[in-house]
Short mmCIF file of N, CA and C in Angstrom, two decimals:
data_model
loop_
_atom_site.label_atom_id
_atom_site.label_comp_id
_atom_site.label_asym_id
_atom_site.label_seq_id
_atom_site.Cartn_x
_atom_site.Cartn_y
_atom_site.Cartn_z
N MET A 37 0.82 -1.20 0.00
CA MET A 37 0.00 0.00 0.00
C MET A 37 0.87 1.27 0.00
N ALA A 38 1.93 1.27 0.80
CA ALA A 38 2.80 2.45 0.87
C ALA A 38 3.44 2.73 -0.48
N LYS A 39 3.81 1.67 -1.20
CA LYS A 39 4.43 1.85 -2.51
C LYS A 39 3.43 2.47 -3.50
N ALA A 40 2.17 2.02 -3.44
CA ALA A 40 1.14 2.58 -4.32
C ALA A 40 0.90 4.05 -4.00
N ALA A 41 0.85 4.40 -2.73
CA ALA A 41 0.64 5.79 -2.34
C ALA A 41 1.82 6.65 -2.78
N SER A 42 3.03 6.12 -2.61
CA SER A 42 4.22 6.84 -3.05
C SER A 42 4.17 7.03 -4.57
N GLY A 43 3.67 6.01 -5.28
CA GLY A 43 3.49 6.11 -6.72
C GLY A 43 2.50 7.19 -7.09
N GLU A 44 1.51 7.41 -6.23
CA GLU A 44 0.54 8.47 -6.51
C GLU A 44 1.19 9.85 -6.41
N ILE A 45 2.08 10.03 -5.47
CA ILE A 45 2.82 11.30 -5.37
C ILE A 45 3.62 11.51 -6.66
N GLU A 46 4.27 10.46 -7.13
CA GLU A 46 5.03 10.57 -8.38
C GLU A 46 4.12 10.93 -9.55
N LEU A 47 2.93 10.36 -9.59
CA LEU A 47 1.97 10.68 -10.65
C LEU A 47 1.53 12.14 -10.56
N LEU A 48 1.27 12.60 -9.35
CA LEU A 48 0.88 14.01 -9.17
C LEU A 48 2.01 14.95 -9.59
N LEU A 49 3.23 14.59 -9.26
CA LEU A 49 4.38 15.40 -9.70
C LEU A 49 4.48 15.41 -11.22
N GLU A 50 4.25 14.26 -11.84
CA GLU A 50 4.26 14.19 -13.30
C GLU A 50 3.17 15.07 -13.90
N MET A 51 1.99 15.07 -13.27
CA MET A 51 0.89 15.91 -13.77
C MET A 51 1.25 17.39 -13.72
N ILE A 52 1.77 17.84 -12.57
CA ILE A 52 2.08 19.28 -12.49
C ILE A 52 3.24 19.65 -13.40
N ASP A 53 4.19 18.73 -13.57
CA ASP A 53 5.31 19.00 -14.47
C ASP A 53 4.87 19.03 -15.93
N ASP A 54 4.01 18.09 -16.33
CA ASP A 54 3.52 18.07 -17.72
C ASP A 54 2.71 19.32 -18.02
N ALA A 55 1.86 19.73 -17.10
CA ALA A 55 1.05 20.93 -17.32
C ALA A 55 1.91 22.18 -17.39
N PHE A 56 3.02 22.18 -16.66
CA PHE A 56 3.87 23.36 -16.61
C PHE A 56 4.92 23.39 -17.71
N GLY A 57 5.71 22.34 -17.81
CA GLY A 57 6.84 22.43 -18.72
C GLY A 57 7.25 21.14 -19.39
N GLY A 58 6.58 20.06 -19.08
CA GLY A 58 6.94 18.77 -19.67
C GLY A 58 6.27 18.56 -21.01
N LYS A 59 6.55 17.43 -21.59
CA LYS A 59 5.92 17.08 -22.86
C LYS A 59 4.50 16.61 -22.56
N ALA A 60 3.54 17.36 -23.04
CA ALA A 60 2.14 17.05 -22.76
C ALA A 60 1.43 16.65 -24.06
N TRP A 61 0.46 15.79 -23.95
CA TRP A 61 -0.28 15.31 -25.13
C TRP A 61 -1.26 16.37 -25.65
N HIS A 62 -1.64 17.30 -24.80
CA HIS A 62 -2.73 18.22 -25.14
C HIS A 62 -2.28 19.46 -25.91
N GLY A 63 -1.02 19.58 -26.18
CA GLY A 63 -0.52 20.77 -26.86
C GLY A 63 0.45 21.50 -25.96
N PRO A 64 0.72 22.75 -26.26
CA PRO A 64 1.71 23.48 -25.46
C PRO A 64 1.33 23.56 -23.99
N ASN A 65 2.31 23.34 -23.15
CA ASN A 65 2.12 23.52 -21.71
C ASN A 65 2.32 25.00 -21.39
N LEU A 66 2.16 25.35 -20.13
CA LEU A 66 2.23 26.77 -19.75
C LEU A 66 3.59 27.38 -20.10
N ARG A 67 4.67 26.75 -19.72
CA ARG A 67 5.99 27.34 -19.97
C ARG A 67 6.29 27.36 -21.47
N GLY A 68 5.86 26.34 -22.19
CA GLY A 68 6.10 26.27 -23.62
C GLY A 68 5.38 27.36 -24.39
N ILE A 69 4.17 27.68 -23.99
CA ILE A 69 3.38 28.69 -24.71
C ILE A 69 3.98 30.09 -24.50
N LEU A 70 4.78 30.25 -23.47
CA LEU A 70 5.40 31.55 -23.19
C LEU A 70 6.74 31.74 -23.91
N ARG A 71 7.28 30.66 -24.41
CA ARG A 71 8.60 30.70 -25.06
C ARG A 71 8.60 31.70 -26.21
N GLY A 72 9.57 32.58 -26.22
CA GLY A 72 9.75 33.53 -27.32
C GLY A 72 8.88 34.77 -27.24
N LEU A 73 8.01 34.88 -26.25
CA LEU A 73 7.18 36.09 -26.14
C LEU A 73 8.03 37.28 -25.70
N THR A 74 7.78 38.40 -26.31
CA THR A 74 8.48 39.64 -25.94
C THR A 74 7.71 40.33 -24.81
N ALA A 75 8.37 41.27 -24.17
CA ALA A 75 7.72 42.06 -23.12
C ALA A 75 6.52 42.82 -23.69
N ALA A 76 6.66 43.35 -24.89
CA ALA A 76 5.54 44.08 -25.51
C ALA A 76 4.35 43.16 -25.75
N GLU A 77 4.60 41.95 -26.23
CA GLU A 77 3.50 41.00 -26.44
C GLU A 77 2.87 40.59 -25.11
N ALA A 78 3.71 40.37 -24.10
CA ALA A 78 3.22 39.92 -22.80
C ALA A 78 2.36 40.98 -22.11
N SER A 79 2.62 42.24 -22.39
CA SER A 79 1.85 43.30 -21.73
C SER A 79 0.70 43.83 -22.58
N ALA A 80 0.58 43.36 -23.81
CA ALA A 80 -0.50 43.83 -24.70
C ALA A 80 -1.86 43.32 -24.23
N ARG A 81 -2.88 44.07 -24.61
CA ARG A 81 -4.27 43.68 -24.33
C ARG A 81 -5.04 43.70 -25.64
N PRO A 82 -4.91 42.65 -26.44
CA PRO A 82 -5.57 42.64 -27.74
C PRO A 82 -7.09 42.72 -27.59
N ALA A 83 -7.70 43.56 -28.39
CA ALA A 83 -9.16 43.71 -28.41
C ALA A 83 -9.74 44.00 -27.03
N GLY A 84 -8.99 44.72 -26.21
CA GLY A 84 -9.49 45.12 -24.89
C GLY A 84 -9.63 43.98 -23.90
N VAL A 85 -8.88 42.90 -24.12
CA VAL A 85 -8.93 41.76 -23.21
C VAL A 85 -8.62 42.22 -21.79
N ARG A 86 -9.31 41.65 -20.83
CA ARG A 86 -9.22 42.09 -19.45
C ARG A 86 -7.82 41.91 -18.85
N HIS A 87 -7.19 40.76 -19.07
CA HIS A 87 -5.86 40.51 -18.50
C HIS A 87 -4.84 40.30 -19.61
N SER A 88 -3.67 40.85 -19.39
CA SER A 88 -2.57 40.63 -20.32
C SER A 88 -1.95 39.26 -20.04
N ILE A 89 -1.12 38.80 -20.94
CA ILE A 89 -0.41 37.54 -20.73
C ILE A 89 0.45 37.64 -19.47
N ALA A 90 1.12 38.75 -19.29
CA ALA A 90 1.97 38.93 -18.10
C ALA A 90 1.15 38.82 -16.82
N GLU A 91 -0.05 39.39 -16.81
CA GLU A 91 -0.90 39.29 -15.63
C GLU A 91 -1.34 37.84 -15.39
N LEU A 92 -1.61 37.11 -16.47
CA LEU A 92 -1.96 35.69 -16.34
C LEU A 92 -0.78 34.90 -15.77
N VAL A 93 0.42 35.24 -16.20
CA VAL A 93 1.61 34.54 -15.72
C VAL A 93 1.81 34.79 -14.22
N ILE A 94 1.65 36.02 -13.78
CA ILE A 94 1.78 36.31 -12.34
C ILE A 94 0.67 35.60 -11.57
N HIS A 95 -0.53 35.59 -12.11
CA HIS A 95 -1.65 34.88 -11.49
C HIS A 95 -1.30 33.40 -11.31
N CYS A 96 -0.74 32.78 -12.33
CA CYS A 96 -0.34 31.38 -12.22
C CYS A 96 0.75 31.20 -11.16
N GLY A 97 1.71 32.09 -11.14
CA GLY A 97 2.75 32.03 -10.12
C GLY A 97 2.18 32.19 -8.73
N TYR A 98 1.21 33.10 -8.60
CA TYR A 98 0.59 33.33 -7.29
C TYR A 98 -0.11 32.06 -6.80
N TRP A 99 -0.84 31.38 -7.67
CA TRP A 99 -1.57 30.19 -7.22
C TRP A 99 -0.63 29.02 -6.94
N LYS A 100 0.51 28.96 -7.61
CA LYS A 100 1.51 27.96 -7.25
C LYS A 100 2.01 28.26 -5.83
N TYR A 101 2.25 29.54 -5.55
CA TYR A 101 2.65 29.99 -4.22
C TYR A 101 1.57 29.65 -3.19
N ALA A 102 0.30 29.95 -3.51
CA ALA A 102 -0.79 29.72 -2.57
C ALA A 102 -0.97 28.23 -2.27
N VAL A 103 -0.87 27.40 -3.29
CA VAL A 103 -1.01 25.95 -3.06
C VAL A 103 0.18 25.43 -2.26
N ARG A 104 1.36 25.88 -2.58
CA ARG A 104 2.55 25.48 -1.80
C ARG A 104 2.36 25.83 -0.33
N ARG A 105 1.90 27.05 -0.08
CA ARG A 105 1.66 27.51 1.29
C ARG A 105 0.65 26.61 2.00
N ARG A 106 -0.43 26.29 1.31
CA ARG A 106 -1.48 25.45 1.91
C ARG A 106 -0.95 24.04 2.19
N LEU A 107 -0.18 23.49 1.27
CA LEU A 107 0.35 22.15 1.48
C LEU A 107 1.29 22.10 2.68
N ARG A 108 2.07 23.13 2.86
CA ARG A 108 3.05 23.16 3.95
C ARG A 108 2.53 23.79 5.23
N GLY A 109 1.39 24.47 5.15
CA GLY A 109 0.87 25.18 6.32
C GLY A 109 1.62 26.47 6.60
N ASP A 110 2.26 27.03 5.57
CA ASP A 110 3.00 28.28 5.73
C ASP A 110 2.05 29.48 5.84
N LYS A 111 2.56 30.54 6.43
CA LYS A 111 1.80 31.78 6.53
C LYS A 111 1.92 32.59 5.25
N ARG A 112 0.99 33.51 5.07
CA ARG A 112 1.03 34.43 3.93
C ARG A 112 2.12 35.46 4.12
N GLY A 113 2.44 36.12 2.99
CA GLY A 113 3.29 37.28 3.14
C GLY A 113 4.58 37.30 2.34
N SER A 114 4.92 36.22 1.67
CA SER A 114 6.20 36.23 0.99
C SER A 114 6.10 36.36 -0.53
N PHE A 115 4.89 36.52 -1.09
CA PHE A 115 4.78 36.68 -2.54
C PHE A 115 5.26 38.08 -2.90
N PRO A 116 6.05 38.22 -3.97
CA PRO A 116 6.68 39.51 -4.28
C PRO A 116 5.74 40.64 -4.69
N PHE A 117 4.52 40.31 -5.08
CA PHE A 117 3.55 41.35 -5.46
C PHE A 117 2.54 41.50 -4.34
N LYS A 118 2.11 42.72 -4.09
CA LYS A 118 1.10 42.99 -3.07
C LYS A 118 -0.27 42.57 -3.59
N GLY A 119 -1.07 41.97 -2.70
CA GLY A 119 -2.42 41.58 -3.06
C GLY A 119 -2.53 40.08 -3.20
N SER A 120 -3.57 39.65 -3.93
CA SER A 120 -3.77 38.23 -4.17
C SER A 120 -4.55 38.02 -5.46
N ASN A 121 -4.38 36.87 -6.04
CA ASN A 121 -5.10 36.43 -7.22
C ASN A 121 -4.73 37.18 -8.49
N TRP A 122 -5.18 38.41 -8.64
CA TRP A 122 -4.90 39.20 -9.85
C TRP A 122 -4.09 40.43 -9.48
N PHE A 123 -3.08 40.71 -10.29
CA PHE A 123 -2.16 41.81 -10.02
C PHE A 123 -2.13 42.70 -11.26
N VAL A 124 -2.43 43.96 -11.06
CA VAL A 124 -2.47 44.90 -12.18
C VAL A 124 -1.05 45.35 -12.49
N LEU A 125 -0.70 45.28 -13.76
CA LEU A 125 0.62 45.69 -14.23
C LEU A 125 0.49 46.92 -15.11
N PRO A 126 1.59 47.62 -15.32
CA PRO A 126 1.55 48.75 -16.25
C PRO A 126 1.19 48.27 -17.65
N ASP A 127 0.72 49.18 -18.47
CA ASP A 127 0.33 48.83 -19.84
C ASP A 127 1.52 48.41 -20.69
N SER A 128 2.72 48.76 -20.25
CA SER A 128 3.91 48.42 -21.02
C SER A 128 4.98 47.90 -20.06
N LEU A 129 5.56 46.76 -20.40
CA LEU A 129 6.63 46.18 -19.59
C LEU A 129 7.95 46.27 -20.34
N ASP A 130 9.03 46.43 -19.60
CA ASP A 130 10.34 46.33 -20.25
C ASP A 130 10.82 44.88 -20.19
N ASP A 131 11.86 44.58 -20.94
CA ASP A 131 12.35 43.20 -21.03
C ASP A 131 12.80 42.67 -19.67
N LYS A 132 13.43 43.51 -18.88
CA LYS A 132 13.92 43.07 -17.56
C LYS A 132 12.75 42.65 -16.67
N THR A 133 11.69 43.43 -16.67
CA THR A 133 10.52 43.09 -15.85
C THR A 133 9.87 41.80 -16.34
N TRP A 134 9.74 41.65 -17.65
CA TRP A 134 9.14 40.43 -18.21
C TRP A 134 9.99 39.21 -17.83
N ARG A 135 11.30 39.31 -17.95
CA ARG A 135 12.17 38.20 -17.56
C ARG A 135 12.02 37.88 -16.07
N SER A 136 11.86 38.90 -15.25
CA SER A 136 11.70 38.66 -13.80
C SER A 136 10.36 37.98 -13.51
N ILE A 137 9.34 38.28 -14.28
CA ILE A 137 8.04 37.61 -14.12
C ILE A 137 8.17 36.13 -14.49
N LEU A 138 8.86 35.85 -15.58
CA LEU A 138 9.07 34.45 -15.98
C LEU A 138 9.92 33.70 -14.95
N LYS A 139 10.91 34.38 -14.40
CA LYS A 139 11.76 33.77 -13.37
C LYS A 139 10.93 33.48 -12.12
N LEU A 140 10.02 34.39 -11.76
CA LEU A 140 9.14 34.18 -10.62
C LEU A 140 8.27 32.94 -10.86
N LEU A 141 7.70 32.80 -12.05
CA LEU A 141 6.88 31.64 -12.38
C LEU A 141 7.69 30.36 -12.22
N ASP A 142 8.90 30.33 -12.76
CA ASP A 142 9.76 29.15 -12.65
C ASP A 142 10.07 28.83 -11.18
N SER A 143 10.37 29.86 -10.42
CA SER A 143 10.72 29.68 -9.02
C SER A 143 9.52 29.15 -8.22
N GLU A 144 8.35 29.70 -8.48
CA GLU A 144 7.16 29.24 -7.77
C GLU A 144 6.81 27.81 -8.16
N HIS A 145 7.06 27.45 -9.41
CA HIS A 145 6.81 26.06 -9.81
C HIS A 145 7.75 25.12 -9.06
N ALA A 146 9.01 25.49 -8.98
CA ALA A 146 9.98 24.65 -8.26
C ALA A 146 9.58 24.50 -6.79
N GLY A 147 9.12 25.58 -6.17
CA GLY A 147 8.67 25.52 -4.78
C GLY A 147 7.44 24.66 -4.62
N LEU A 148 6.50 24.77 -5.55
CA LEU A 148 5.31 23.93 -5.52
C LEU A 148 5.70 22.46 -5.66
N ARG A 149 6.55 22.18 -6.61
CA ARG A 149 6.98 20.81 -6.86
C ARG A 149 7.61 20.21 -5.60
N ALA A 150 8.45 20.98 -4.94
CA ALA A 150 9.10 20.51 -3.71
C ALA A 150 8.06 20.24 -2.62
N ALA A 151 7.05 21.10 -2.52
CA ALA A 151 6.01 20.92 -1.51
C ALA A 151 5.18 19.67 -1.79
N VAL A 152 4.87 19.42 -3.05
CA VAL A 152 4.13 18.21 -3.40
C VAL A 152 4.95 16.97 -3.05
N ALA A 153 6.23 17.00 -3.36
CA ALA A 153 7.10 15.85 -3.07
C ALA A 153 7.18 15.57 -1.57
N GLU A 154 6.96 16.59 -0.74
CA GLU A 154 7.03 16.44 0.72
C GLU A 154 5.74 15.91 1.32
N VAL A 155 4.65 15.91 0.57
CA VAL A 155 3.36 15.46 1.12
C VAL A 155 3.45 13.97 1.44
N ALA A 156 3.09 13.63 2.65
CA ALA A 156 3.05 12.22 3.04
C ALA A 156 1.90 11.56 2.27
N PRO A 157 2.16 10.49 1.56
CA PRO A 157 1.12 9.86 0.75
C PRO A 157 -0.17 9.58 1.51
N ARG A 158 -0.09 9.27 2.79
CA ARG A 158 -1.29 8.97 3.58
C ARG A 158 -2.21 10.20 3.71
N ARG A 159 -1.66 11.39 3.45
CA ARG A 159 -2.45 12.62 3.59
C ARG A 159 -3.27 12.95 2.34
N LEU A 160 -2.98 12.31 1.23
CA LEU A 160 -3.63 12.67 -0.03
C LEU A 160 -5.15 12.64 0.04
N GLY A 161 -5.71 11.71 0.78
CA GLY A 161 -7.15 11.58 0.87
C GLY A 161 -7.81 12.37 1.97
N ILE A 162 -7.03 13.12 2.75
CA ILE A 162 -7.65 13.87 3.84
C ILE A 162 -7.78 15.35 3.46
N ARG A 163 -8.67 16.04 4.19
CA ARG A 163 -8.89 17.46 3.93
C ARG A 163 -7.77 18.29 4.53
N LEU A 164 -7.45 19.36 3.82
CA LEU A 164 -6.49 20.31 4.37
C LEU A 164 -7.11 20.98 5.58
N PRO A 165 -6.30 21.38 6.56
CA PRO A 165 -6.85 22.04 7.74
C PRO A 165 -7.70 23.26 7.35
N GLY A 166 -8.91 23.32 7.90
CA GLY A 166 -9.80 24.45 7.66
C GLY A 166 -10.40 24.50 6.26
N SER A 167 -10.44 23.36 5.57
CA SER A 167 -10.89 23.34 4.19
C SER A 167 -11.74 22.10 3.92
N GLU A 168 -12.54 22.18 2.87
CA GLU A 168 -13.29 21.01 2.39
C GLU A 168 -12.50 20.27 1.30
N VAL A 169 -11.36 20.84 0.90
CA VAL A 169 -10.57 20.29 -0.20
C VAL A 169 -9.54 19.31 0.34
N ARG A 170 -9.44 18.18 -0.34
CA ARG A 170 -8.44 17.18 0.03
C ARG A 170 -7.11 17.50 -0.67
N TYR A 171 -6.03 17.06 -0.07
CA TYR A 171 -4.70 17.30 -0.63
C TYR A 171 -4.63 16.88 -2.09
N ARG A 172 -5.12 15.69 -2.41
CA ARG A 172 -5.09 15.17 -3.77
C ARG A 172 -5.78 16.12 -4.74
N LYS A 173 -6.95 16.60 -4.36
CA LYS A 173 -7.75 17.48 -5.23
C LYS A 173 -7.05 18.82 -5.44
N LEU A 174 -6.42 19.34 -4.42
CA LEU A 174 -5.70 20.60 -4.54
C LEU A 174 -4.54 20.47 -5.54
N ILE A 175 -3.82 19.37 -5.48
CA ILE A 175 -2.70 19.16 -6.39
C ILE A 175 -3.19 18.94 -7.81
N HIS A 176 -4.25 18.14 -7.97
CA HIS A 176 -4.86 17.99 -9.31
C HIS A 176 -5.26 19.35 -9.85
N GLY A 177 -5.86 20.15 -8.99
CA GLY A 177 -6.37 21.46 -9.40
C GLY A 177 -5.30 22.40 -9.90
N ILE A 178 -4.14 22.42 -9.25
CA ILE A 178 -3.10 23.35 -9.69
C ILE A 178 -2.52 22.92 -11.03
N ALA A 179 -2.50 21.62 -11.31
CA ALA A 179 -2.07 21.17 -12.63
C ALA A 179 -3.08 21.63 -13.69
N SER A 180 -4.36 21.47 -13.40
CA SER A 180 -5.41 21.91 -14.33
C SER A 180 -5.37 23.42 -14.53
N HIS A 181 -5.04 24.14 -13.50
CA HIS A 181 -4.96 25.60 -13.57
C HIS A 181 -3.93 26.02 -14.61
N ASP A 182 -2.77 25.37 -14.62
CA ASP A 182 -1.75 25.69 -15.62
C ASP A 182 -2.26 25.41 -17.04
N VAL A 183 -2.92 24.27 -17.23
CA VAL A 183 -3.42 23.91 -18.56
C VAL A 183 -4.47 24.92 -19.01
N TYR A 184 -5.36 25.29 -18.12
CA TYR A 184 -6.41 26.26 -18.44
C TYR A 184 -5.82 27.59 -18.91
N HIS A 185 -4.87 28.11 -18.13
CA HIS A 185 -4.30 29.41 -18.48
C HIS A 185 -3.36 29.32 -19.68
N ALA A 186 -2.74 28.17 -19.92
CA ALA A 186 -1.95 28.01 -21.14
C ALA A 186 -2.87 28.15 -22.35
N GLY A 187 -4.08 27.60 -22.27
CA GLY A 187 -5.06 27.76 -23.34
C GLY A 187 -5.46 29.21 -23.55
N GLN A 188 -5.68 29.93 -22.47
CA GLN A 188 -6.00 31.36 -22.57
C GLN A 188 -4.88 32.12 -23.25
N ILE A 189 -3.67 31.83 -22.83
CA ILE A 189 -2.51 32.53 -23.40
C ILE A 189 -2.37 32.19 -24.88
N ARG A 190 -2.64 30.96 -25.23
CA ARG A 190 -2.58 30.58 -26.65
C ARG A 190 -3.57 31.42 -27.46
N LEU A 191 -4.76 31.62 -26.94
CA LEU A 191 -5.75 32.45 -27.64
C LEU A 191 -5.29 33.91 -27.73
N LEU A 192 -4.72 34.42 -26.66
CA LEU A 192 -4.21 35.80 -26.67
C LEU A 192 -3.09 35.95 -27.71
N LYS A 193 -2.22 34.97 -27.80
CA LYS A 193 -1.15 35.03 -28.80
C LYS A 193 -1.73 35.02 -30.20
N ALA A 194 -2.77 34.24 -30.43
CA ALA A 194 -3.41 34.21 -31.74
C ALA A 194 -4.05 35.57 -32.05
N MET A 195 -4.65 36.19 -31.05
CA MET A 195 -5.24 37.53 -31.25
C MET A 195 -4.16 38.55 -31.57
N LEU A 196 -3.01 38.44 -30.93
CA LEU A 196 -1.90 39.36 -31.21
C LEU A 196 -1.41 39.19 -32.63
N ALA A 197 -1.36 37.97 -33.12
CA ALA A 197 -0.88 37.69 -34.47
C ALA A 197 -1.82 38.27 -35.52
N ARG A 198 -3.11 38.33 -35.22
CA ARG A 198 -4.10 38.89 -36.17
C ARG A 198 -4.11 40.40 -36.10
N GLY A 199 -3.67 40.93 -34.95
CA GLY A 199 -3.64 42.27 -34.57
C GLY A 199 -3.85 43.39 -35.37
#
């Protein structure tokens, strides 16, 4: 039984890695869809779209941070941007800022991955403290979150190309 549960942690790690940067069957993963984007493209709002690609990227980084915190029981307060969920950026980003946003996403993914690897397999089926969500569902959810926003970003890139 312990080996099967440990195998489930490995499967969950594979899911979050595939959704983020691994080879996925569904098309570009989150990190792949961002490859080659310029700061100008990342900060553009084609056709008055509510969030820019850069804002979506920070949002994804934030939720990796939030899930990591919940898995470990850490306190709030260490995310580099003030607020939660959605962060408003200037209408124009420079290359340095865009690179720092991508670096933040990579760093938050690494932290999330480490937190998932630390979860005791026996905890996967129990609820997180103060929540109705089970550990397993939270980890599944963050993988799906990356796939969802990769799709949004793909659409935004297509809108930019038609521009």
